[in-house]
Short mmCIF file of C-alpha atoms and ligand atoms in Angstrom, two decimals:
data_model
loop_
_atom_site.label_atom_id
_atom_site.label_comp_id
_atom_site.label_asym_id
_atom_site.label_seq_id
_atom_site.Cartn_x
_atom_site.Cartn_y
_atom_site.Cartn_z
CA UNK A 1 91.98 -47.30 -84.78
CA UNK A 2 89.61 -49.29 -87.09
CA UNK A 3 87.46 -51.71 -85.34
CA UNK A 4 85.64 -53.04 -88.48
CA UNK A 5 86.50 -56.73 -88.03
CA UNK A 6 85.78 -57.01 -84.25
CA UNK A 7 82.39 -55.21 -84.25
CA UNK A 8 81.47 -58.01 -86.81
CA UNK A 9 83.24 -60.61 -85.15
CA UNK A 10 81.23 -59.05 -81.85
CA UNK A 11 77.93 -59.11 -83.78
CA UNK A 12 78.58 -62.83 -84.72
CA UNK A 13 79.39 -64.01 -81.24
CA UNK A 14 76.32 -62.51 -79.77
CA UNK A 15 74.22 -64.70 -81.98
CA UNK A 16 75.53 -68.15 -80.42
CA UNK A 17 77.14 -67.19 -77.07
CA UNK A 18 75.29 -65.60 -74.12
CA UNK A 19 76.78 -62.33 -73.89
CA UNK A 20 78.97 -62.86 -76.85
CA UNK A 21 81.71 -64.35 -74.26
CA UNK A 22 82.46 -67.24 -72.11
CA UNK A 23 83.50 -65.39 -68.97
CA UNK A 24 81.58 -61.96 -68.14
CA UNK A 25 84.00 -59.50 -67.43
CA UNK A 26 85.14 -59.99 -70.95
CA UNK A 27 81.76 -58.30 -72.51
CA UNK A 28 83.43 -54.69 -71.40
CA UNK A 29 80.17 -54.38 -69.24
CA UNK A 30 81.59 -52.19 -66.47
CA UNK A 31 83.26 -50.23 -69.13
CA UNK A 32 81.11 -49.82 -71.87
CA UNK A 33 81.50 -50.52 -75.84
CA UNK A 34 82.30 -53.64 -76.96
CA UNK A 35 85.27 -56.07 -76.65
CA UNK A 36 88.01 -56.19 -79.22
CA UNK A 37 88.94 -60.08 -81.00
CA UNK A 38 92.21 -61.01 -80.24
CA UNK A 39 93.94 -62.36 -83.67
CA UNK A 40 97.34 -63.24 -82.00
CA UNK A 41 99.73 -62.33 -78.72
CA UNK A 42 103.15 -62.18 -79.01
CA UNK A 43 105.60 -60.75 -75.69
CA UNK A 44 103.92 -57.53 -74.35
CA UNK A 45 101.47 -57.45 -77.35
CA UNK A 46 98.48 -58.19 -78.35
CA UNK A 47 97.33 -57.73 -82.05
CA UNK A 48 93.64 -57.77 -82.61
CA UNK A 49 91.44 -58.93 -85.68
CA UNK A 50 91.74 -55.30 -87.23
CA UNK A 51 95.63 -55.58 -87.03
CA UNK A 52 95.63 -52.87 -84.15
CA UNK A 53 98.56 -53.84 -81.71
CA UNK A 54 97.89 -52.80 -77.83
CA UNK A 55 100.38 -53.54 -75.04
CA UNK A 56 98.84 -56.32 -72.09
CA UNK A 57 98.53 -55.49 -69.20
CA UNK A 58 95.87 -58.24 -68.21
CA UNK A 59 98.08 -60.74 -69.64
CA UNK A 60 94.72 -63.89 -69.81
CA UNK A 61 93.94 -62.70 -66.39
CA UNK A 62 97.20 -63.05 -64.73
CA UNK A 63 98.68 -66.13 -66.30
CA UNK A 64 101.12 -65.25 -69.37
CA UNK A 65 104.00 -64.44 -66.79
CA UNK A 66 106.56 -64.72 -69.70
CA UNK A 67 104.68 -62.84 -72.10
CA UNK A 68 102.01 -64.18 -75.04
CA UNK A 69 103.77 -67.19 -77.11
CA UNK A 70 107.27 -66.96 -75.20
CA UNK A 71 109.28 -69.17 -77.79
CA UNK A 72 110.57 -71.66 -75.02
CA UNK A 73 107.08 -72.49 -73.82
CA UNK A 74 105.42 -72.70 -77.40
CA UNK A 75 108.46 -75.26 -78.17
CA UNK A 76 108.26 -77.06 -75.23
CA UNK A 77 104.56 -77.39 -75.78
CA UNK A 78 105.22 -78.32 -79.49
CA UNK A 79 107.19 -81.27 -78.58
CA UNK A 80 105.07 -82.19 -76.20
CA UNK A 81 101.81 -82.19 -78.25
CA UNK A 82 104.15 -84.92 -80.72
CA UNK A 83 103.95 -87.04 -78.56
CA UNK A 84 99.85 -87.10 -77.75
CA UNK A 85 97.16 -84.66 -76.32
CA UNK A 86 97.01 -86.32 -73.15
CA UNK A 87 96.08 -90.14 -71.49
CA UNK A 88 94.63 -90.30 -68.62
CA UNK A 89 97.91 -92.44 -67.54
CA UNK A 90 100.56 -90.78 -65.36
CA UNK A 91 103.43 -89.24 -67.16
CA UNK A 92 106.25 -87.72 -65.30
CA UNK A 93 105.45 -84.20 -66.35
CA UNK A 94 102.97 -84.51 -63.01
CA UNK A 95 105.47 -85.25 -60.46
CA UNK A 96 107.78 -82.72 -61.93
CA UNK A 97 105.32 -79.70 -62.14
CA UNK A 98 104.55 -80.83 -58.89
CA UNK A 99 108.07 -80.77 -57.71
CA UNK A 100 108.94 -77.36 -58.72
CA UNK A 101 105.92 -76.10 -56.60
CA UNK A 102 106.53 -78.01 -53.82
CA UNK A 103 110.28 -76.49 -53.79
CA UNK A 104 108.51 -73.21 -53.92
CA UNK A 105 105.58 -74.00 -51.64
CA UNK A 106 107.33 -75.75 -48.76
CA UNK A 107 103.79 -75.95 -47.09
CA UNK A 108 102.57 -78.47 -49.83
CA UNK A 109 104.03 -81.87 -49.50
CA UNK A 110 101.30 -83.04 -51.78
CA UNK A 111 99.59 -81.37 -54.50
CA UNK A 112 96.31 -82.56 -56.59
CA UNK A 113 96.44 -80.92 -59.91
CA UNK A 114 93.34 -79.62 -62.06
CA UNK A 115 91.92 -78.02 -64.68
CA UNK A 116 91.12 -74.36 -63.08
CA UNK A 117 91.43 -72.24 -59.74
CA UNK A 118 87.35 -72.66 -59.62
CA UNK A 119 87.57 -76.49 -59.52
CA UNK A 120 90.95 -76.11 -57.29
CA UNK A 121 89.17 -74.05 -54.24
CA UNK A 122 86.07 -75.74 -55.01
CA UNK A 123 88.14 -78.95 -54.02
CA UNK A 124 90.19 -78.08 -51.34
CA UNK A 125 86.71 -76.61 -49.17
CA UNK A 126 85.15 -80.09 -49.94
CA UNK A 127 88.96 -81.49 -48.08
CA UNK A 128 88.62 -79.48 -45.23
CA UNK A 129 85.41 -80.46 -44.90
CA UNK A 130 86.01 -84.04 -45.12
CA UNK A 131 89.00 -83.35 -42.60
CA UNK A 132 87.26 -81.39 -40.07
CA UNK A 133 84.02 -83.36 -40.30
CA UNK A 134 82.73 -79.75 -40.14
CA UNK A 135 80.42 -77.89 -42.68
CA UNK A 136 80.77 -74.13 -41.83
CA UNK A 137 83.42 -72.02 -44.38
CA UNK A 138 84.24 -68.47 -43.97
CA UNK A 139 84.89 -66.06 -47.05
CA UNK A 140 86.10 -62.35 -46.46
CA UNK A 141 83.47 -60.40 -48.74
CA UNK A 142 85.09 -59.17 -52.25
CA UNK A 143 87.39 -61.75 -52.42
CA UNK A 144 86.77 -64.14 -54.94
CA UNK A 145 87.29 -68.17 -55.24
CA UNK A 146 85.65 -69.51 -58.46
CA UNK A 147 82.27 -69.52 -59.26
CA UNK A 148 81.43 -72.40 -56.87
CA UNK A 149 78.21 -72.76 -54.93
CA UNK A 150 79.59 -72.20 -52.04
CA UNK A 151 81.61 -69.21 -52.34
CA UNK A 152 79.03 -67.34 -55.23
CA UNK A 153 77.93 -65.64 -51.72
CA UNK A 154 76.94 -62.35 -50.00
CA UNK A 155 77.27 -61.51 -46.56
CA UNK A 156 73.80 -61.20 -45.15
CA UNK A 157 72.73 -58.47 -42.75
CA UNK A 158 74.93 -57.59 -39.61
CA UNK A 159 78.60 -58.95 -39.21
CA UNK A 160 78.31 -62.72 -37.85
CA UNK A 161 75.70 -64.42 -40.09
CA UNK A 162 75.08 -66.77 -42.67
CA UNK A 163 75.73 -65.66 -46.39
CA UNK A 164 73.03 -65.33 -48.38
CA UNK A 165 73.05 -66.07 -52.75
CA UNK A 166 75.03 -63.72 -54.60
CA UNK A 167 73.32 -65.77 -57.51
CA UNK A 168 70.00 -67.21 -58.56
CA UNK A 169 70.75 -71.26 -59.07
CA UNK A 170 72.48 -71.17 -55.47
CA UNK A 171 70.36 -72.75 -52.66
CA UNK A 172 70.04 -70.51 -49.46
CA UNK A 173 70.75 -74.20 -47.90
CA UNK A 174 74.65 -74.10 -49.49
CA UNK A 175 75.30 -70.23 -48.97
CA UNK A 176 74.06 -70.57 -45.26
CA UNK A 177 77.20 -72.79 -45.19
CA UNK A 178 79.03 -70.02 -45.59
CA UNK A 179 80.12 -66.94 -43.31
CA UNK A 180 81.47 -63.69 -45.22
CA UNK A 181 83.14 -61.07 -42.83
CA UNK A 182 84.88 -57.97 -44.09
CA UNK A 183 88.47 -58.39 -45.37
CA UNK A 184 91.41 -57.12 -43.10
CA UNK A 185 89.17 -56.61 -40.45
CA UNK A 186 90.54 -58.53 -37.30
CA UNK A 187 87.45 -57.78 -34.84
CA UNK A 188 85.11 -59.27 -37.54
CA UNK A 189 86.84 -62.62 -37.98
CA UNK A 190 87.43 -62.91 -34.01
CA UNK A 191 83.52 -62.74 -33.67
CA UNK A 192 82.89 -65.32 -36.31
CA UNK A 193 85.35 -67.50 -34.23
CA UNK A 194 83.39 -66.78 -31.05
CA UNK A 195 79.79 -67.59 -32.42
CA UNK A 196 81.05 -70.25 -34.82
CA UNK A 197 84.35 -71.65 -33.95
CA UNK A 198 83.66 -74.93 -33.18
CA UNK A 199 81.80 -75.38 -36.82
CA UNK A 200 83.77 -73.69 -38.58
CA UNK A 201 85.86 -76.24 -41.20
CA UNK A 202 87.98 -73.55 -43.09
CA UNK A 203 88.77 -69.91 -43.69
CA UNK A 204 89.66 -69.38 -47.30
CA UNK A 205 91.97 -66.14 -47.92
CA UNK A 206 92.99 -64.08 -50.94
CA UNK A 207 96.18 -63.33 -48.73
CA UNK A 208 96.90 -60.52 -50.86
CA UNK A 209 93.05 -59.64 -52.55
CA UNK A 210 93.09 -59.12 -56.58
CA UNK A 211 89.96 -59.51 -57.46
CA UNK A 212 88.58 -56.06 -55.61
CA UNK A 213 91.91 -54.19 -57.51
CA UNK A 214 95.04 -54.99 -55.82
CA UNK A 215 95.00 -54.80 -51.72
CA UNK A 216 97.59 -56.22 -49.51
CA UNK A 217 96.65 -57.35 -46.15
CA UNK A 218 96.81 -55.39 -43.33
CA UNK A 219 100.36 -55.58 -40.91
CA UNK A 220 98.76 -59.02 -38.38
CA UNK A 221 95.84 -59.49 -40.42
CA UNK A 222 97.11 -62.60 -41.79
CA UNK A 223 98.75 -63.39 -38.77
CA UNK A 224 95.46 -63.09 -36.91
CA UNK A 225 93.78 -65.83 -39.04
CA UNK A 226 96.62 -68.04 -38.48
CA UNK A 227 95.91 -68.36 -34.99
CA UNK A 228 92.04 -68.20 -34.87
CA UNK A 229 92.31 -71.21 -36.84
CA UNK A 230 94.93 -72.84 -35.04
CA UNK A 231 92.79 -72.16 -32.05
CA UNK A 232 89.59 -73.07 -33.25
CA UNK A 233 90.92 -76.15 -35.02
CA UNK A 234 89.87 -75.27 -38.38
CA UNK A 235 92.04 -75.17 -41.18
CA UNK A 236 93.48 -71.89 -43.06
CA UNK A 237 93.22 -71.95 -47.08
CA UNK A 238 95.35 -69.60 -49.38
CA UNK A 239 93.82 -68.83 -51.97
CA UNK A 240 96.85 -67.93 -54.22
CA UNK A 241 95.48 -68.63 -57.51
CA UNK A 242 96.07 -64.88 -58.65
CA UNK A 243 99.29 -64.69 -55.70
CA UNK A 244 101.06 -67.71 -56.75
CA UNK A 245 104.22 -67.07 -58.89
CA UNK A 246 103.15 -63.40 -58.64
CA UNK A 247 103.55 -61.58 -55.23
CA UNK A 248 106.75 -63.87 -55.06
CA UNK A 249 107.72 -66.95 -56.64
CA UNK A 250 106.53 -68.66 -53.14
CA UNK A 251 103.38 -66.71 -53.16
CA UNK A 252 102.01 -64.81 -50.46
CA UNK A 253 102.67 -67.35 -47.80
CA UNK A 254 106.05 -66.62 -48.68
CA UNK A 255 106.85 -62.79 -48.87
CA UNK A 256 104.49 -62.55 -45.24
CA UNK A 257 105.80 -66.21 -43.93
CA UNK A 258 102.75 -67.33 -42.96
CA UNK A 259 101.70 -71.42 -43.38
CA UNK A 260 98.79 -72.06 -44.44
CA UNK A 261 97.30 -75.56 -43.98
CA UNK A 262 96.25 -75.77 -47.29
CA UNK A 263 96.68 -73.66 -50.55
CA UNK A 264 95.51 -73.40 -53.83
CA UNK A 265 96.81 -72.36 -57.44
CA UNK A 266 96.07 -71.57 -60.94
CA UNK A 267 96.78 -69.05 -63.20
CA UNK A 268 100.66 -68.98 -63.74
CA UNK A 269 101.41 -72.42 -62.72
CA UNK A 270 99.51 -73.60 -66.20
CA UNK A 271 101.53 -70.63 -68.57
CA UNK A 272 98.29 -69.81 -70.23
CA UNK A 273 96.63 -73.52 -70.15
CA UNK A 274 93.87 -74.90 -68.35
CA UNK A 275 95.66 -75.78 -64.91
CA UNK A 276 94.47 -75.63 -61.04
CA UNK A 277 95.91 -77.10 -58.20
CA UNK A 278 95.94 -77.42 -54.27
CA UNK A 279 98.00 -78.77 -51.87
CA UNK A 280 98.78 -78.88 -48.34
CA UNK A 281 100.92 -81.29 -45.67
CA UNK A 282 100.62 -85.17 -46.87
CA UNK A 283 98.41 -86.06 -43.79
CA UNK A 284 95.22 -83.33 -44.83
CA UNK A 285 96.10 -84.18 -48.89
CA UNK A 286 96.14 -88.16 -48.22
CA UNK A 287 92.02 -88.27 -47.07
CA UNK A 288 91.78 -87.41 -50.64
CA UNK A 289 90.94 -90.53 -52.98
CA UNK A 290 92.44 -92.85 -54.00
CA UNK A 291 94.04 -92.97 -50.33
CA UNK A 292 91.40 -91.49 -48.51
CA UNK A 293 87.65 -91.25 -48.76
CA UNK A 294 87.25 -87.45 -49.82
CA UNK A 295 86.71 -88.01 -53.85
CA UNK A 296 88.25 -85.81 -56.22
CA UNK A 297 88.57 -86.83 -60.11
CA UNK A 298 89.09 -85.23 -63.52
CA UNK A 299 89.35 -86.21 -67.01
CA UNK A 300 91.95 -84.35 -68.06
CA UNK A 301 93.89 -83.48 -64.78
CA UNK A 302 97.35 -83.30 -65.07
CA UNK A 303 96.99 -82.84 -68.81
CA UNK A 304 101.13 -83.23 -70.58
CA UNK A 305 100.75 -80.47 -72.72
CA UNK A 306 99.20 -77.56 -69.95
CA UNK A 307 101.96 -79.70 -67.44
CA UNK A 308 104.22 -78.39 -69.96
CA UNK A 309 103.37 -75.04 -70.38
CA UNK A 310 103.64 -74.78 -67.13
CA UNK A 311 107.01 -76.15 -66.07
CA UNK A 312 108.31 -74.43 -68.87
CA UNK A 313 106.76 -70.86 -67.55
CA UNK A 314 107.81 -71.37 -63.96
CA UNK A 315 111.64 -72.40 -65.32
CA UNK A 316 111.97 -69.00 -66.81
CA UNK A 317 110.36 -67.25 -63.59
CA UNK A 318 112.97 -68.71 -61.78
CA UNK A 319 116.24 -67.87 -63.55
CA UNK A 320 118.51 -65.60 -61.27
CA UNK A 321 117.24 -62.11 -62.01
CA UNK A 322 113.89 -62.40 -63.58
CA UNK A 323 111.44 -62.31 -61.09
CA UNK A 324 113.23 -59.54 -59.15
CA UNK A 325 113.61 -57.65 -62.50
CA UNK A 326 109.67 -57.79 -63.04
CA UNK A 327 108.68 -56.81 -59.75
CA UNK A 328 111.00 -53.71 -60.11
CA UNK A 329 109.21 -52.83 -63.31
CA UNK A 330 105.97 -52.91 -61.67
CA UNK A 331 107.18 -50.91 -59.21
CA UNK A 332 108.72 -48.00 -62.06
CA UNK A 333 105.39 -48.48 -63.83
CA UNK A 334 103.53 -47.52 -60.91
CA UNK A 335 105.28 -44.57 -59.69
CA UNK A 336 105.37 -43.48 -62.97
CA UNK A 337 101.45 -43.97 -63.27
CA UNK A 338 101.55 -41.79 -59.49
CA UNK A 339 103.36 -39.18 -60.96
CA UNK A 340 101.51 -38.63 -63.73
CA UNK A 341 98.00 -38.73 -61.82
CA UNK A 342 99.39 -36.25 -59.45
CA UNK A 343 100.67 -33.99 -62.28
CA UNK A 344 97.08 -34.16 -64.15
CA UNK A 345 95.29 -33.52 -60.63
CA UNK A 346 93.50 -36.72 -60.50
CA UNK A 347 93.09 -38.73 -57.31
CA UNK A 348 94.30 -42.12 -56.92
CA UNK A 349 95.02 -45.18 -54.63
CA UNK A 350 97.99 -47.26 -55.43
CA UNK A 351 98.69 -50.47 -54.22
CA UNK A 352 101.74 -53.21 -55.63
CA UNK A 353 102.27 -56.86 -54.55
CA UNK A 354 104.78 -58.01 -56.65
CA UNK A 355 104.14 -58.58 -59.90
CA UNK A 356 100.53 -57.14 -59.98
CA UNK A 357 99.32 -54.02 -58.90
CA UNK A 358 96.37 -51.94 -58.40
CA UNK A 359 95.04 -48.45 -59.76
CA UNK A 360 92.00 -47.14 -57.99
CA UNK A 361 90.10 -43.74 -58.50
CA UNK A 362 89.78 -42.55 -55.71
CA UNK A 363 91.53 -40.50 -52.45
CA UNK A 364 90.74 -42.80 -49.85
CA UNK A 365 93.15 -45.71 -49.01
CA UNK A 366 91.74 -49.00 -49.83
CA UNK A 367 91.73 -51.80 -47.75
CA UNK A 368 88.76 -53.77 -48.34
CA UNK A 369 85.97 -53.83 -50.54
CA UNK A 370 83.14 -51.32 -48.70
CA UNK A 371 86.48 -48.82 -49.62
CA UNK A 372 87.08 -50.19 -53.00
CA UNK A 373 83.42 -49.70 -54.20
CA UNK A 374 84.03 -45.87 -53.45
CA UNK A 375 86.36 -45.85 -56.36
CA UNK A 376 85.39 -43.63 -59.24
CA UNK A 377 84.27 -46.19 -61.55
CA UNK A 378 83.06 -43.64 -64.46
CA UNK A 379 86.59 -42.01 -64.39
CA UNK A 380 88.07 -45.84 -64.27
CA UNK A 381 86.16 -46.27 -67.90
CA UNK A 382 87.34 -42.79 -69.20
CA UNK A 383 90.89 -44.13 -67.96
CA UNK A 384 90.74 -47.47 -69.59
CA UNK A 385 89.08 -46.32 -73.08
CA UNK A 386 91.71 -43.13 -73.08
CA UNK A 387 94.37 -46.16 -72.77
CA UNK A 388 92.96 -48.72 -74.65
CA UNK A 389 92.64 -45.87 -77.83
CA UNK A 390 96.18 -44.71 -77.27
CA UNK A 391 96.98 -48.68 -77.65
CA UNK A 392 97.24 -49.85 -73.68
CA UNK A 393 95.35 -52.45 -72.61
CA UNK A 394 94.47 -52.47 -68.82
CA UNK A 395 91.62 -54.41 -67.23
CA UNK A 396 88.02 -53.50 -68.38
CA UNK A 397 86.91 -53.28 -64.74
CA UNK A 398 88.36 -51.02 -61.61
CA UNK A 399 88.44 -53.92 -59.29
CA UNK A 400 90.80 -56.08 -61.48
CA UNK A 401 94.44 -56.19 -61.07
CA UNK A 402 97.23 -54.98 -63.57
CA UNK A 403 100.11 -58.02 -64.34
CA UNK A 404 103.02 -57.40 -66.25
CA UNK A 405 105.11 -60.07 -67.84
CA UNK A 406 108.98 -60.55 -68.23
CA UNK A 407 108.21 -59.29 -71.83
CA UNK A 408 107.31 -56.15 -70.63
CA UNK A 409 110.68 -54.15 -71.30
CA UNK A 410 111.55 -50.36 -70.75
CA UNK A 411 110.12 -49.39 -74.49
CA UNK A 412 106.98 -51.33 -73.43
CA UNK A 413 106.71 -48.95 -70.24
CA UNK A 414 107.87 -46.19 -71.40
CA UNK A 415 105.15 -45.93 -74.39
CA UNK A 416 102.60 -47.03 -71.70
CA UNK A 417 103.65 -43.55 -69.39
CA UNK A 418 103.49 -41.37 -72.34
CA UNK A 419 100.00 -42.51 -73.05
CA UNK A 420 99.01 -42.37 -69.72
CA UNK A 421 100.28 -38.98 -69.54
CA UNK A 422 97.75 -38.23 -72.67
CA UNK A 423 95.07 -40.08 -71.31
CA UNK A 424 95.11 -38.61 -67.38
CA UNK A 425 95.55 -34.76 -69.28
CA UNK A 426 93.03 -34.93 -72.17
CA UNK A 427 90.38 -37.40 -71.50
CA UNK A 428 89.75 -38.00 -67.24
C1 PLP B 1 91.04 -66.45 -61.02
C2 PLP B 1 90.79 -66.84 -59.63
C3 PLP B 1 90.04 -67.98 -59.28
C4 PLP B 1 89.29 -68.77 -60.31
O1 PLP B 1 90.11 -69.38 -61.24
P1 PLP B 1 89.47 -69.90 -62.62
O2 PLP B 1 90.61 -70.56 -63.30
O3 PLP B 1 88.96 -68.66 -63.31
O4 PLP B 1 88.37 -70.82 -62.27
C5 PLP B 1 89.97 -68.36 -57.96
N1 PLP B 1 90.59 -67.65 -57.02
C6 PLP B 1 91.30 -66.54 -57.29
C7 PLP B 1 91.99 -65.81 -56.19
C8 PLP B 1 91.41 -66.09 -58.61
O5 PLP B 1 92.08 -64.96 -58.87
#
């Protein structure tokens, strides 16, 4: 593969941008080399600035759901660009994106739409706050909820204390707000409850994790949570920003029936545009202003043309068939993946919810993020540089997940398992 035009393009990039990217994972750090400059996406495919064509599996991080430039959404978005780039004036594209997730999402009656999943958990801690009239939050450590203060946090020493900065810029004073306890572990969060229950304003959940790879909850974990918070009178917050539209069309809270009180969105519900969200029963969602006195505002919230791309995206997810079709695709892609690991003699950890999945490097089952960091992460780069040469693109990190898209067909797969079967022989 030549890579003439992105090295430049690289080179150029570093000059003006820190890191040569906007978003960090994107500089190939945890992989080594240098990232390749997308020229254009169409389906399963991305072409880069060198005319090399790689299938997706990272898809913008989880959003493009129909595939890059699905020719429904791009017309839909067309139109909608004739007629303005947005006017911070309702238009009825907001109460119908908001409909369709509210038929999904039975547990929001009201949602608050904006402009990413950062500004979307960001704003639905500062409503439980303003709810409770309580300051304390609790995190489960390797899940991830935006690059807010308040959750840019490590768990200090021993299991029921106060987080400490996971980043210079964060006050200790915030990220003392904060409690991180293990994920899936039911004894931790139990003892938070006990020392802290009565402070406590929220838990906030990946229900299933993505951004430590793919890992499900355990059987009651959820279920556990539920009724600590119930208990304790604190609310429960889904964080389904990666789940949403992908471990079911109703999310997590769906395929594991649990309500949350208050859940929050991103990725897929914009279709590749800027779009957050969060929602929750009307009585929590109306303290928010303009009918209640938690404040909440943005520019460009509720922006027609990401509205669009939305609607449009979530129309196609829900024709009869598609989702389930997906899902089952994942589920071939992975075995497949299994098979050939086994075959090659390498060790790995699978793990599927839905429509993204999880490949870790290493024997041990995963199920939270002290197990996760035991993956092989120099056999994760061989992995993802043997792919990426063969003309695969997975994740340039081990603890991302894998998404496929409805544009992902059985060519698609089948050209990604006999590179995979290269890759896992020659190069791992
Ligand atoms: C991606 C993600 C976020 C952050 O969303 P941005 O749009 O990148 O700000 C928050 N929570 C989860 C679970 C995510 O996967």
């Amino acid at each position: 593969m030549k890579h003439e035009s992105s090295n430049k393009l690289w080179q150029d990039a570093l000059q003006v941008l820190p890191g040569g990217v906007n978003s960090p994972v994107r500089a190939f750090k945890s992989v080594g080399g240098s990232p390749f400059f997308v020229h254009s996406g169409k389906g399963a495919f991305l072409t880069d600035a060198d005319g090399n064509r790689v299938i997706d599996y990272v898809l913008s991080w989880g959003p493009l759901a129909a595939g890059h430039a699905h020719p429904e959404v791009v017309e839909a978005v067309k139109s909608a660009a004739d007629n303005g780039f947005g006017f911070g004036v309702p238009t009825e594209l907001e109460t119908l994106l908001a409909r369709k997730i509210i038929t999904h999402y039975p547990s929001m009656e009201r949602v608050r739409f904006v402009n990413s999943g950062t500004e979307a958990t960001m704003s639905a801690i500062r409503l439980a706050r303003g709810f409770t009239k309580r300051d304390l939050i609790v995190k489960m450590d390797g899940c991830y909820h935006g690059h807010g203060d308040s959750m840019l946090v490590r768990a200090g020493s021993g299991i029921a204390t106060l987080a400490l900065p996971d980043s210079p810029g964060v006050p200790a004073v915030l990220s003392a707000q904060t409690l991180v306890v293990p994920y899936n572990d039911p004894e931790a969060i139990t003892e938070v409850f006990n020392h802290y229950g009565a402070d406590i304003a929220c838990v906030i959940v990946e229900p299933v994790a993505g951004n430590m790879g793919v890992v499900p909850p355990l059987p009651g974990y959820l279920e556990r949570l539920r009724a600590l918070t119930v208990t304790y009178g604190a609310l429960l917050v889904f964080d389904e920003v990666m789940t949403g539209f992908r471990v079911a069309l109703g999310g997590a809270q769906a395929h594991y029936e649990i309500t949350p009180d208050l859940t929050t969105l991103g990725k897929v519900i914009g279709g590749g545009m800027p779009v957050g969200a969060y929602g929750g029963p009307a009585d929590i969602m109306d303290m928010l202003a303009p009918r209640g006195p938690v404040y909440q505002a943005g520019t460009l919230s509720g922006n027609p043309m990401a509205m669009t791309a939305g609607l449009k995206t979530l129309e196609i997810l829900e024709r009869p068939g598609v989702f389930d079709d997906m899902e089952r695709r994942m589920t071939g892609l992975c075995s497949g993946l299994g098979d050939i690991a086994r075959e090659a003699g390498v060790p790995v950890y699978q793990t599927q919810a839905g429509t993204m999945a999880g490949l870790f490097f290493t024997e041990m089952p995963v199920h939270d993020y002290t197990n996760a960091k035991l993956s092989d992460t120099k056999r994760y780069a061989k992995w993802f540089h043997g792919m990426l040469d063969r003309g695969v693109y997975f994740a340039p990190s081990q603890f991302e997940a894998a998404f496929i898209s409805t544009a992902h067909d059985d060519d698609v797969l089948s050209s990604t398992l006999e590179a995979a079967r290269a890759a896992m022989k020659t190069d791992i």
